[in-house]
Coordinates of C-alpha atoms in Angstrom, one line a residue:
X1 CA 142.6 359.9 1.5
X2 CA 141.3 358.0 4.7
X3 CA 144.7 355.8 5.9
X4 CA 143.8 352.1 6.7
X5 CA 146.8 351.5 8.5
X6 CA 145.4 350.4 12.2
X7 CA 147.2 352.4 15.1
X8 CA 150.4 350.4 16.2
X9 CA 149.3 351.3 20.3
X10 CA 145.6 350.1 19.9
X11 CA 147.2 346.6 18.2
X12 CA 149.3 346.1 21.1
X13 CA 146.8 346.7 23.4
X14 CA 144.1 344.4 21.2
X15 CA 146.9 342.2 21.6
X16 CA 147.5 342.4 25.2
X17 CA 144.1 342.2 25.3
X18 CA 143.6 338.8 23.5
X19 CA 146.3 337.2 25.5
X20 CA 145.2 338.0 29.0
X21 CA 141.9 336.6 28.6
X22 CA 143.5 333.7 26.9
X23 CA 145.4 333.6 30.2
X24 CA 143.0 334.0 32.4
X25 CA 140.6 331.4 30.4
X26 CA 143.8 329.2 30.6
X27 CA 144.1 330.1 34.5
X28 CA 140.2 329.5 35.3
X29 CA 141.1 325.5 33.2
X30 CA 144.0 325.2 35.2
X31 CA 141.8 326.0 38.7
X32 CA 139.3 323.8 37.7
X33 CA 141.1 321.1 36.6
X34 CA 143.1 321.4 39.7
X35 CA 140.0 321.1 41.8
X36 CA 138.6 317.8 39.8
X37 CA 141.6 316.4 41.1
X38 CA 141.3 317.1 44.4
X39 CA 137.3 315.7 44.7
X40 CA 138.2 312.5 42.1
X41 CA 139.2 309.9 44.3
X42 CA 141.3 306.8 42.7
X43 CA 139.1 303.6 43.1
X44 CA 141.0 301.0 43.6
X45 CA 140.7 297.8 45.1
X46 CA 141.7 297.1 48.7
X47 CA 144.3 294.2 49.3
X48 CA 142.4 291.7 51.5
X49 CA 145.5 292.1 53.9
X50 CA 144.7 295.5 54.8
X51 CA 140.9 294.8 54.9
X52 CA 141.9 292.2 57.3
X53 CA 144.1 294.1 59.3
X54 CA 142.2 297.2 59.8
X55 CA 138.6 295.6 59.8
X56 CA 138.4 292.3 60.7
X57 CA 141.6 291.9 63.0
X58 CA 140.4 294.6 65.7
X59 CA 137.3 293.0 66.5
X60 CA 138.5 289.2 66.4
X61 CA 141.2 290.2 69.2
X62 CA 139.0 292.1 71.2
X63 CA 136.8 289.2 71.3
X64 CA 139.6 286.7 71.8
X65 CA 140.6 288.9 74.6
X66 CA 137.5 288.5 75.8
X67 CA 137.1 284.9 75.9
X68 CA 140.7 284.7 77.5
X69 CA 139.6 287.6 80.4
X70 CA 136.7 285.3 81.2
X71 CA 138.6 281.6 81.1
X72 CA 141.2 282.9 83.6
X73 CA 139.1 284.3 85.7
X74 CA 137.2 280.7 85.6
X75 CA 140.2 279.0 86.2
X76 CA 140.7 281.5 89.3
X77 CA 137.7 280.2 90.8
X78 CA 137.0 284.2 91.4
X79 CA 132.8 282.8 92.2
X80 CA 131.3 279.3 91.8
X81 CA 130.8 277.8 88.9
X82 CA 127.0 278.1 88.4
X83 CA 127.2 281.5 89.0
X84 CA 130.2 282.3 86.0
X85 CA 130.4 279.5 83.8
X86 CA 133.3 278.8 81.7
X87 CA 133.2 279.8 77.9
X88 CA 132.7 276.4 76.8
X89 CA 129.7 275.5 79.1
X90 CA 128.0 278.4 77.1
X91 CA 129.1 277.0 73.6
X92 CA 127.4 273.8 74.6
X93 CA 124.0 275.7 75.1
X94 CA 124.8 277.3 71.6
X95 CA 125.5 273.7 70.3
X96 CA 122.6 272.1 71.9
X97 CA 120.1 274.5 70.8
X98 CA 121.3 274.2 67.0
X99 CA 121.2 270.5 67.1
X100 CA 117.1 270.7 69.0
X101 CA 116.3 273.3 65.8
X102 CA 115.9 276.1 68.4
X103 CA 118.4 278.4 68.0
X104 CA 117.1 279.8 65.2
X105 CA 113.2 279.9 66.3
X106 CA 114.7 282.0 69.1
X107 CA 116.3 284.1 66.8
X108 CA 113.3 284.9 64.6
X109 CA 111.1 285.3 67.1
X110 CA 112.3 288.4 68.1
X111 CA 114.2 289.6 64.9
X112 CA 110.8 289.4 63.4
X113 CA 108.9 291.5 65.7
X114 CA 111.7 293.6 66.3
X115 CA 112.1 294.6 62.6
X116 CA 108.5 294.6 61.9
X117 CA 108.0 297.1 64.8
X118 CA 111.2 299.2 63.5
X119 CA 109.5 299.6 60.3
X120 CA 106.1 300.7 62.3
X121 CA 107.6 303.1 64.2
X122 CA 109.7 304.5 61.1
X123 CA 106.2 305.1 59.1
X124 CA 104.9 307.0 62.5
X125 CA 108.1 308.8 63.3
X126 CA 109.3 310.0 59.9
X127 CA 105.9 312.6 59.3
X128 CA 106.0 313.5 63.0
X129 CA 109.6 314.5 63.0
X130 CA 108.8 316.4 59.6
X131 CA 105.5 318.2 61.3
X132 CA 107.3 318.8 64.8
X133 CA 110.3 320.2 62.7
X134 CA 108.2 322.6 60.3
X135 CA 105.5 323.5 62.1
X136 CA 106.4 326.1 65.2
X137 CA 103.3 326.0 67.3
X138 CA 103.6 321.8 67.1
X139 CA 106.9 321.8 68.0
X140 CA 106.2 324.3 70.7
X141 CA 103.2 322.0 71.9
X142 CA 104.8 318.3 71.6
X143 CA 108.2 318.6 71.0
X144 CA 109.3 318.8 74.6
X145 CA 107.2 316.0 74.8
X146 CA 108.7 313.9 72.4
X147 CA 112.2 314.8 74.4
X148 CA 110.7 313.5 77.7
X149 CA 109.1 310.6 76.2
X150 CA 112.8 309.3 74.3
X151 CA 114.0 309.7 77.9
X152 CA 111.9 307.6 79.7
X153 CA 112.9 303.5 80.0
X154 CA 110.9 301.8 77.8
X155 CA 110.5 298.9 80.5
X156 CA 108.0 301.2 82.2
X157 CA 105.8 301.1 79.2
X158 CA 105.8 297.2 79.5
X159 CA 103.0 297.1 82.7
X160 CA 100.4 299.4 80.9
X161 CA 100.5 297.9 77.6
X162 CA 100.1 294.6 79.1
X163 CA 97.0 296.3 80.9
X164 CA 95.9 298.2 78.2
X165 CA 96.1 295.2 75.3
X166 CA 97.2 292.1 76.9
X167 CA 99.9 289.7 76.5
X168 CA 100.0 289.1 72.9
X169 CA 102.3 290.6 69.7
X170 CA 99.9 293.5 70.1
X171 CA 101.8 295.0 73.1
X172 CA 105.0 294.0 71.9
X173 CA 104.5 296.3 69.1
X174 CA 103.0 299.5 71.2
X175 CA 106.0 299.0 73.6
X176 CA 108.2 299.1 70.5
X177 CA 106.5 302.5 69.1
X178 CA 106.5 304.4 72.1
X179 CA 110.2 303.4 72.6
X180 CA 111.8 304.0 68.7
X181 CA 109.0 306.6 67.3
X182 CA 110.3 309.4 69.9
X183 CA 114.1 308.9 69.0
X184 CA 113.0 309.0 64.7
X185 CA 111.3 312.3 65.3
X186 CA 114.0 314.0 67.5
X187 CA 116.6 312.4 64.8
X188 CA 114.6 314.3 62.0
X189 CA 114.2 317.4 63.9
X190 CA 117.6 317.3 64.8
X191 CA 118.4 317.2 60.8
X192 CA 116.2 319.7 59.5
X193 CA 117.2 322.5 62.3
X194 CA 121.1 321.7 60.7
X195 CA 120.1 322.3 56.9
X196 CA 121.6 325.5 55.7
X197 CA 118.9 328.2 55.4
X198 CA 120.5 329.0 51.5
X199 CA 119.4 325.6 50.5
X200 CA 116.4 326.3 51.3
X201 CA 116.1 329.9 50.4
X202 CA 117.6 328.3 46.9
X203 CA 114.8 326.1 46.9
X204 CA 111.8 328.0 46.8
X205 CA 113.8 330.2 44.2
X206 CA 113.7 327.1 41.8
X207 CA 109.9 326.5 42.7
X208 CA 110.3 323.9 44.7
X209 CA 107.7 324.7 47.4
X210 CA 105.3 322.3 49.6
X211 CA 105.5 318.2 48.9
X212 CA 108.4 318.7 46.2
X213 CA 110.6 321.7 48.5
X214 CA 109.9 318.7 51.6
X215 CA 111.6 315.2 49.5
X216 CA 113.8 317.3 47.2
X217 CA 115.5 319.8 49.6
X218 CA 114.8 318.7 52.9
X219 CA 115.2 315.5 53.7
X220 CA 117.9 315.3 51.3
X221 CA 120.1 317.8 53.7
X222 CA 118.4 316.4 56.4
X223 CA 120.0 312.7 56.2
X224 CA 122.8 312.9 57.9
X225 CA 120.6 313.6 61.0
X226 CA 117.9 311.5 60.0
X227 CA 120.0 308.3 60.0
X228 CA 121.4 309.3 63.1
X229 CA 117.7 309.0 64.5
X230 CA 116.8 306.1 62.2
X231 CA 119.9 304.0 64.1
X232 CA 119.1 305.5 67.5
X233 CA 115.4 304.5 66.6
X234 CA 116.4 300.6 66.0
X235 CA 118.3 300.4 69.1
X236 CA 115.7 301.6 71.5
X237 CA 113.2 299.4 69.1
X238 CA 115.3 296.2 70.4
X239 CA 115.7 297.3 74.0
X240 CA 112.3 297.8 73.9
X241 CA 111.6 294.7 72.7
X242 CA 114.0 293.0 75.2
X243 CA 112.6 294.6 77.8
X244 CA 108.8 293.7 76.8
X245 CA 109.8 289.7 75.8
X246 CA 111.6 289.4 79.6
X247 CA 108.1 290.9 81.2
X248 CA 105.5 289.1 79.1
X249 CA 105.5 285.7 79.5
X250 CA 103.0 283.4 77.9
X251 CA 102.7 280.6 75.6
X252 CA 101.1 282.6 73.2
X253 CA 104.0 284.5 72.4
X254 CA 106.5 282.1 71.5
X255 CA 110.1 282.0 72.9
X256 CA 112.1 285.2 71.9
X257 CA 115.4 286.1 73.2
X258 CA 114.1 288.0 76.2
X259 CA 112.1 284.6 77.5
X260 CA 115.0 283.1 76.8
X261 CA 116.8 284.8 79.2
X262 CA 114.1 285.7 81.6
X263 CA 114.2 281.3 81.5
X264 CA 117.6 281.0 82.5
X265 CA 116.9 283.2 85.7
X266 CA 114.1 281.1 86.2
X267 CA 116.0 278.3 86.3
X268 CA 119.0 279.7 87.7
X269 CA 121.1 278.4 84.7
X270 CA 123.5 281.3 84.0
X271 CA 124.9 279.2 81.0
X272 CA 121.4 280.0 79.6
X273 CA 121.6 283.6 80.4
X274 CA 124.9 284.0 79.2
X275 CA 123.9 282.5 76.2
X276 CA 120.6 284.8 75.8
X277 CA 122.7 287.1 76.2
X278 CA 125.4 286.4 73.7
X279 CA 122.6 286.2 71.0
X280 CA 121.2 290.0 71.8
X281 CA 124.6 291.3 71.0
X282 CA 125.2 289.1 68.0
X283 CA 122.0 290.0 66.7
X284 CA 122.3 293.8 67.4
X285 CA 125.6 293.9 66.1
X286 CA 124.4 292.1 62.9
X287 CA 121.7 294.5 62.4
X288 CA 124.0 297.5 62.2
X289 CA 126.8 296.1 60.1
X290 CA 124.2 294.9 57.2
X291 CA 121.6 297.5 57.5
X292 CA 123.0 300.7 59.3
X293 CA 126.6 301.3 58.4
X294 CA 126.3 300.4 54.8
X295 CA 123.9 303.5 54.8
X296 CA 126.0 305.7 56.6
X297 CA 129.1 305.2 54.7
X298 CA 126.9 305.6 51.3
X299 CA 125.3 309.2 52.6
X300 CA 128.9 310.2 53.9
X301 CA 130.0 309.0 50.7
X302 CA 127.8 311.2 48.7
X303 CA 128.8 313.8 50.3
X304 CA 132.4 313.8 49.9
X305 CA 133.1 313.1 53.5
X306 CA 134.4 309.2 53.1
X307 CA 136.7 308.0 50.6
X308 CA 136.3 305.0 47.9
X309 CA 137.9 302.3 48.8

């Protein structure tokens, strides 16, 4: 008669069996759990204190500092007085210019063209970067190109676009393009030559191949790099610009903030130039705390590489 009785040594090992891959399923929760906690990050909101202290504080003294730096060395009588004004001769050009309706004209004038430009330049340099960085006998053929052209002053294209198309908004814009498209297209290139070949490699394993591998695995690696470019791109878009409204001077064009300062030379007001001055770095500065760092701190975000706050 055929025993049922099961083997007491293969229970025990059944047994043992059974509870070590409970364990290790147990183990592999435990890891994972362990590293949710690591990549959740509490949200919580910031006191307005600490905001304030680490934010807005740094800033407000450095100017402050500024302002002081500049009074003394009014007060020292270190030059005369037309050619360093005191901080408060420049505030009344800033209040003057509010009261005429001015200050903002001047400010538009060349926020306008300088953003439209940007935008211009970003259509032209985003598929170049792409073309230079994907294509080998392109990039071979223009790319040092590109290099030379991001290195060259964008004040020296100024003479022949005047030449070329006159003083209007025309060669404001072509100045604007051949100073910010070079600096998008190295940004890109820059970005795709960091993407890890797996990701790619993975890619084309999921089918992603042509149009779709290009917006679903490139430039999505690529950012990082590419925003680099992009902010790189807007700041040689407003020297450019700068450089082109202090050049051209005509009617036609309106007054922007580089004829505003190219006016205060011409009328050897240095209160004006200061004051030109002071709104290219406002405006600048403005541009890349609304547009460009919000961006940044979302992509590093995304990526694990910036704590919620």
């Amino acid at each position: 008669m055929a025993s049922t009785d099961t083997p007491v040594g293969k229970t025990e090992v059944d047994k043992g069996a059974r509870d070590g891959g409970r364990d290790s399923n147990q183990d592999l929760a435990g890891l994972e759990a362990g590293l949710d906690a690591l990549d959740a990050v509490q949200s919580r909101r910031v006191p307005f204190r600490q905001t304030f202290v680490k934010k807005i504080l740094p800033p407000v003294t450095a100017v402050v500092l500024v302002l002081v730096v500049w009074q003394i060395l009014v007060w020292a009588k270190v030059t005369d007085s037309y050619k360093l004004p005191a901080p408060s001769v420049v505030w009344d050009e800033v209040e003057e210019a509010w009261l005429q309706g001015t200050l903002l004209e001047y400010i538009w004038t060349s926020v306008s063209r300088g953003l439209l430009g940007f935008l211009m330049a970003l259509a032209i340099g985003t598929p170049l970067g792409l073309i230079v960085a994907r294509v080998r006998f392109i990039r071979a053929a223009i790319g040092p190109i590109l290099s030379g052209l991001q290195s060259l002053p964008s004040v020296a294209w100024v003479p022949p676009a005047v030449i070329w198309l006159g003083l209007n908004d025309q060669m404001m814009y072509a100045v604007i393009l051949l100073g910010a498209v070079p600096s998008i297209a190295n940004g890109l290139v820059a970005g795709v030559d960091q993407v890890p070949p797996l990701f790619l490699r993975a890619g084309r394993t999921l089918g992603a191949t042509g149009l779709r591998h290009t917006w679903h695995i490139v430039m999505p690696a690529a950012l990082p790099g590419y925003l680099a470019g992009l902010k790189q791109g807007w700041a040689f878009s407003w020297r450019s610009l700068m450089a082109a409204e202090i050049i051209a001077q005509s009617p036609d064009l309106g007054m922007g903030l580089g004829q505003l300062l190219e006016a205060g030379r011409t009328n050897s007001s240095m209160s004006q130039v200061f004051f030109a001055i002071l709104l290219i770095l406002v405006v600048g500065i403005a541009i890349d705390l609304l547009i460009f760092s919000p961006l940044e701190r979302r992509v590093l975000r995304s990526r694990g590489l910036l704590a919620r706050s």
